[in-house]
Amino acid sequence: MLKQPKQFRPGAGRPQTLYLQTDLRGIILAVSPPLLLITGKSKEELINKPFAGFLLPGETLSLQAILETSDFQYQLTIPLTVKGIRTPTTIDFSVTRKEPGNQPPILEWRADFFDEERQAPLVSDNDAEMLFRQFADAAPGMMWISDEQDNTVYFNKSWLQFTGITVEDVAGDGWTRLIHPDDIPIAISSYRKYFRDRQPATLEYRIKTIDGQYRWVIDQSAPRFHTDGRFLGFVGSVINIHDRKLAELTEESLRISEERYRSMVYALGEGIIVCDKTGIITACNDSAMQILDVGSAGLAGRSIYDPYTKFMTEDGKLVEPNDSPAARTLQSGETYKEVILSFAKRDSMLSWISMNTQPIYYSTPIPGTGPDAVVVTIVDITDRNNHEQLLALEKKVLEMNALPAISLKVITDYFLEGLEKLFPGMLCSILVLDPQKKTVHPLSAPSLPVEYSNAINGRTIGPEAGSCGTAMYRKEKVISTDVANDPLWDKYRDLANQFKIGACWSFPILDAHGEVLATIATYYNAPKTPGPKDLGILDRACDLLRIIIENKDAERKIRRNHERYLLVTKATNDAIWDWDMSTRDVYWGEGYFTLFGYKPGHITEGLDIWEQCIHPEDREHVKNHLYKYLNNNNARLWEAEYRFKKSNGEYALVQDRGFFIFDHEGKMNRMVGSVQDITEKREMEKRLLETELNKQKLVAQAVVNAQEKERAEIGKDLHDNVNQILTTAKLYLELALVDEAEKDRLIQRCASGIMDAINEVRTISKSLVPASIGDLGLVESVQDLAESIRATKKLQVRFTHRGHIDELLDDKRKLTLFRIAQEQVNNVLKHSGAANLQIELNQDDSRICLSISDDGTGFDPATVRAHRGNGISNIISRADLFNGVVNIDTAPGKGCRLNVQVPIANF
């Protein structure tokens, strides 16, 4: 049941002033006590709270209208119904706007309030209910009432006309079927929370109309209370806001669409510029300013006829402002696509853009008039353009590199000049190392001063040798972004200042083995730090230069080897040949003309001609031998001797040697070899063999003669000495048997004779094979021989030696030299009549020298050569056994000097 509001009568009660102060949002800033009395709230419960929260829901729109009013020339009056302690109270407020100094504007609300001393007569509850229903049915808005259990108990006529739904239709979950499914959380769930909290609610949702369509409504509801304070339920009013909501949604969609468009435009990598019909730039995105390298001043407000920078066409021509694509579009309305232009950025780097223009007409175009605006889109194609130009440059350089006649310097000069054109402000150089890998030498520096290149020529690499010298030393990149403060340039500071070097980046060029071939360096007039693009381009340049340098080095080696090959074919006595197995063609070198009289050069089907030149008796054997090796993939060398027919019809005995060459698949594809005419060699070998045989015969005869001589001397010694001694001993023994008186003396003399015979036999054995050769070595044996001669007191003997003789000679050579020394000492003792004898044994490089000198009578070498005795013959024969050399220096009355040189066994 609704309670009739109290009606104040004039003059009833005592008037009081009610005062309220809010900001322009309706937030309460100050309040007077009468209002606290009406609402039953404390001051703390009202301050900083929305004024609308203490009004009935239907008063919200009126309050909002006052808050949004901008014209306060006059005092405004508005009735508002305030929620009272028991019943709502309608108060006529006078509203005034105040602007206190620098503080935000405020609204002052005033009203006269009368305390009731007497109650006006009240209408009955039934009458009040009837009056409310009559009022609600007459109202244009939709209204509803619910009880304390939230059961709907009343709909007015406007509701029934709008929805066609009765109170019975919404019983239970009927409201759920009435509300749009997407809005149930708001219309049902949120409302129930307000209901539980006994709080007013304002909700917007879609409700199904009588024709089955969903339309937007605003539902404002508030709790109802009895005069005794009991909660009676909720009452609400519903207003159709569908058209307004659609307008709001459309406006929001437009706003969102515009925001998306703006976000998209500003997020695009393409630059977008809009200029009006006068050429003034009205809008541009960040990408445009970034691409065009515009500073903080931006582009907006500039005129396209007064550009901030100069643009160039692809062929380097300056673009006049009136001739730019945007200006042409404004003049003619034509659209331009992919116009390529270049300009210099603030850091002097050349940048390339692709520009499109599109005219905009705000109304139907009128012939003869230009567009209202122009949209210009810009794409940064610097990387693409540089990439294309760099590819073209690399292609041209590789084509030049394929021509042997073009030198390495010409190629590198062309390449560096191309790089400098692509990147203005950059100067390039290439330095190479000397063969000792110690000093640098300029190879190419087309734009650097010649004085600078001369100044660094021959400088030593090291850990602090500028950028290039350090890069070569470290075998890694060296980036000097600020040469003036880089310690690597301390030794070159004056040079850098003289030629205004601000930055230098050096990249080493390494071969496949990691060794430095050269460096490429870039110079700048001011400090500069490389970016990823700079590093990538220089790495790419290093790869290309490595290919070029290694290729030219390989060309040089091939050319040098070819020259050597030609010189060898001309200088050698061998005939060089080269057989191509795939064509059976053969190349004959110069030697074929020299040796056999055939014309050199390439011979078609040369293998068949070669086979015909082989002697018929040797042909099959040689062919079978060759093809046997061809079928053996492990073979590397083929050799054969056969008779080869000369151009004059004669046959020469040749030795043929060929090497197999394999392709990358391991198959034989070529064979290169040489033919040597060994006819004279074989004849000479026969003659040498015969000479050697004769020599061996003489040596053998000399050995036999020496042996016979030694045997004769042994026989003579045994006959003359040992035999006589033993015969005398035998005689003494026989006498002892018959003469008892002299028996002991005779036996003693017999024993003495036998001892003499034993000593004589020892002397003979020692002269034949001295024990010192095997035990003491050659030096000690000769020393023993000298001591034996001194014991005879016939000669003064002096023996000297030098070198590690015994360590170098084998036993056979030691014995040979000892026998030669014995032979010559015997000759001196027997024939020279000398008083002094000098024996020398020395090491001389790869030979051992034995020298024996005496001061005797000497002799005539010619006489001795004609009637050479056994002694000299034995000496020469023994020396010949080891390829030794014997020299005799003597003359009558001048003594004799024998020199014998024998090669060391280890050499």
Short mmCIF file of N, CA, C and O in Angstrom, two decimals, residues 60-99:
data_model
loop_
_atom_site.label_atom_id
_atom_site.label_comp_id
_atom_site.label_asym_id
_atom_site.label_seq_id
_atom_site.Cartn_x
_atom_site.Cartn_y
_atom_site.Cartn_z
N THR A 60 15.97 11.69 -10.42
CA THR A 60 17.37 11.69 -10.89
C THR A 60 17.54 12.52 -12.15
O THR A 60 18.50 13.29 -12.29
N LEU A 61 16.61 12.37 -13.07
CA LEU A 61 16.73 13.12 -14.33
C LEU A 61 16.62 14.61 -14.10
O LEU A 61 17.32 15.41 -14.73
N SER A 62 15.72 15.02 -13.17
CA SER A 62 15.60 16.46 -12.89
C SER A 62 16.89 17.00 -12.29
O SER A 62 17.35 18.10 -12.62
N LEU A 63 17.45 16.23 -11.35
CA LEU A 63 18.73 16.65 -10.76
C LEU A 63 19.81 16.75 -11.82
O LEU A 63 20.58 17.73 -11.85
N GLN A 64 19.85 15.78 -12.71
CA GLN A 64 20.89 15.78 -13.74
C GLN A 64 20.75 16.98 -14.66
O GLN A 64 21.73 17.57 -15.11
N ALA A 65 19.51 17.37 -14.91
CA ALA A 65 19.29 18.54 -15.78
C ALA A 65 19.85 19.80 -15.15
O ALA A 65 20.43 20.65 -15.83
N ILE A 66 19.65 19.96 -13.81
CA ILE A 66 20.21 21.12 -13.12
C ILE A 66 21.74 21.08 -13.18
O ILE A 66 22.40 22.11 -13.43
N LEU A 67 22.33 19.91 -12.93
CA LEU A 67 23.80 19.80 -12.92
C LEU A 67 24.41 20.13 -14.28
O LEU A 67 25.52 20.63 -14.37
N GLU A 68 23.70 19.80 -15.35
CA GLU A 68 24.24 20.02 -16.69
C GLU A 68 23.90 21.40 -17.24
O GLU A 68 24.32 21.75 -18.35
N THR A 69 23.13 22.21 -16.47
CA THR A 69 22.76 23.55 -16.93
C THR A 69 23.96 24.47 -16.89
O THR A 69 24.69 24.51 -15.89
N SER A 70 24.19 25.15 -18.00
CA SER A 70 25.35 26.07 -18.06
C SER A 70 24.93 27.53 -17.86
O SER A 70 25.78 28.39 -17.62
N ASP A 71 23.60 27.83 -18.03
CA ASP A 71 23.14 29.21 -17.92
C ASP A 71 22.58 29.44 -16.51
O ASP A 71 21.46 28.98 -16.19
N PHE A 72 23.31 30.11 -15.65
CA PHE A 72 22.88 30.42 -14.28
C PHE A 72 22.79 31.93 -14.07
O PHE A 72 23.17 32.46 -13.04
N GLN A 73 22.33 32.61 -15.13
CA GLN A 73 22.19 34.06 -14.96
C GLN A 73 21.14 34.40 -13.89
O GLN A 73 21.20 35.41 -13.21
N TYR A 74 20.13 33.50 -13.83
CA TYR A 74 19.07 33.72 -12.84
C TYR A 74 19.03 32.54 -11.90
O TYR A 74 19.51 31.45 -12.20
N GLN A 75 18.40 32.77 -10.77
CA GLN A 75 18.25 31.70 -9.78
C GLN A 75 17.21 30.71 -10.29
O GLN A 75 16.15 31.09 -10.75
N LEU A 76 17.56 29.41 -10.20
CA LEU A 76 16.69 28.37 -10.68
C LEU A 76 15.94 27.76 -9.50
O LEU A 76 16.48 27.63 -8.40
N THR A 77 14.68 27.35 -9.76
CA THR A 77 13.87 26.72 -8.72
C THR A 77 13.42 25.37 -9.24
O THR A 77 12.94 25.26 -10.38
N ILE A 78 13.58 24.34 -8.40
CA ILE A 78 13.20 22.99 -8.81
C ILE A 78 12.71 22.22 -7.61
O ILE A 78 13.28 22.27 -6.53
N PRO A 79 11.53 21.52 -7.73
CA PRO A 79 11.04 20.68 -6.62
C PRO A 79 11.70 19.29 -6.70
O PRO A 79 11.72 18.66 -7.76
N LEU A 80 12.21 18.83 -5.59
CA LEU A 80 12.83 17.51 -5.52
C LEU A 80 12.25 16.80 -4.31
O LEU A 80 12.08 17.39 -3.23
N THR A 81 12.03 15.49 -4.49
CA THR A 81 11.48 14.68 -3.40
C THR A 81 12.61 13.95 -2.71
O THR A 81 13.29 13.12 -3.33
N VAL A 82 12.82 14.28 -1.45
CA VAL A 82 13.91 13.70 -0.66
C VAL A 82 13.36 12.53 0.12
O VAL A 82 12.22 12.57 0.63
N LYS A 83 14.17 11.46 0.21
CA LYS A 83 13.77 10.29 0.99
C LYS A 83 13.77 10.67 2.47
O LYS A 83 14.82 11.02 3.03
N GLY A 84 12.58 10.65 3.11
CA GLY A 84 12.49 10.96 4.52
C GLY A 84 12.71 9.73 5.36
O GLY A 84 12.92 8.62 4.87
N ILE A 85 12.60 9.97 6.67
CA ILE A 85 12.79 8.85 7.58
C ILE A 85 11.68 7.82 7.38
O ILE A 85 11.93 6.62 7.34
N ARG A 86 10.45 8.34 7.24
CA ARG A 86 9.33 7.43 7.04
C ARG A 86 8.77 7.56 5.63
O ARG A 86 8.47 6.57 4.98
N THR A 87 8.54 8.78 5.20
CA THR A 87 7.94 9.02 3.89
C THR A 87 8.77 10.04 3.14
O THR A 87 9.47 10.86 3.74
N PRO A 88 8.71 10.02 1.78
CA PRO A 88 9.42 11.04 1.00
C PRO A 88 8.84 12.42 1.25
O PRO A 88 7.65 12.55 1.54
N THR A 89 9.72 13.43 1.14
CA THR A 89 9.33 14.81 1.37
C THR A 89 9.72 15.63 0.17
O THR A 89 10.89 15.64 -0.24
N THR A 90 8.75 16.34 -0.40
CA THR A 90 9.03 17.17 -1.57
C THR A 90 9.41 18.56 -1.10
O THR A 90 8.68 19.19 -0.31
N ILE A 91 10.56 19.06 -1.61
CA ILE A 91 11.09 20.36 -1.19
C ILE A 91 11.34 21.18 -2.43
O ILE A 91 11.95 20.70 -3.40
N ASP A 92 10.94 22.46 -2.40
CA ASP A 92 11.22 23.38 -3.51
C ASP A 92 12.57 24.05 -3.27
O ASP A 92 12.70 24.91 -2.39
N PHE A 93 13.59 23.64 -4.05
CA PHE A 93 14.95 24.18 -3.91
C PHE A 93 15.18 25.33 -4.86
O PHE A 93 14.75 25.29 -6.03
N SER A 94 15.84 26.36 -4.31
CA SER A 94 16.37 27.45 -5.16
C SER A 94 17.86 27.20 -5.34
O SER A 94 18.60 27.09 -4.36
N VAL A 95 18.30 27.16 -6.62
CA VAL A 95 19.69 26.75 -6.93
C VAL A 95 20.45 27.96 -7.46
O VAL A 95 19.98 28.66 -8.38
N THR A 96 21.65 28.16 -6.87
CA THR A 96 22.53 29.26 -7.30
C THR A 96 23.94 28.70 -7.53
O THR A 96 24.43 27.87 -6.76
N ARG A 97 24.60 29.18 -8.60
CA ARG A 97 25.99 28.74 -8.92
C ARG A 97 26.97 29.77 -8.39
O ARG A 97 26.80 30.97 -8.60
N LYS A 98 27.99 29.30 -7.69
CA LYS A 98 29.03 30.16 -7.12
C LYS A 98 30.40 29.72 -7.66
O LYS A 98 30.65 28.53 -7.86
N GLU A 99 31.27 30.71 -7.86
CA GLU A 99 32.65 30.42 -8.30
C GLU A 99 33.60 31.12 -7.35
O GLU A 99 34.02 32.26 -7.57
#
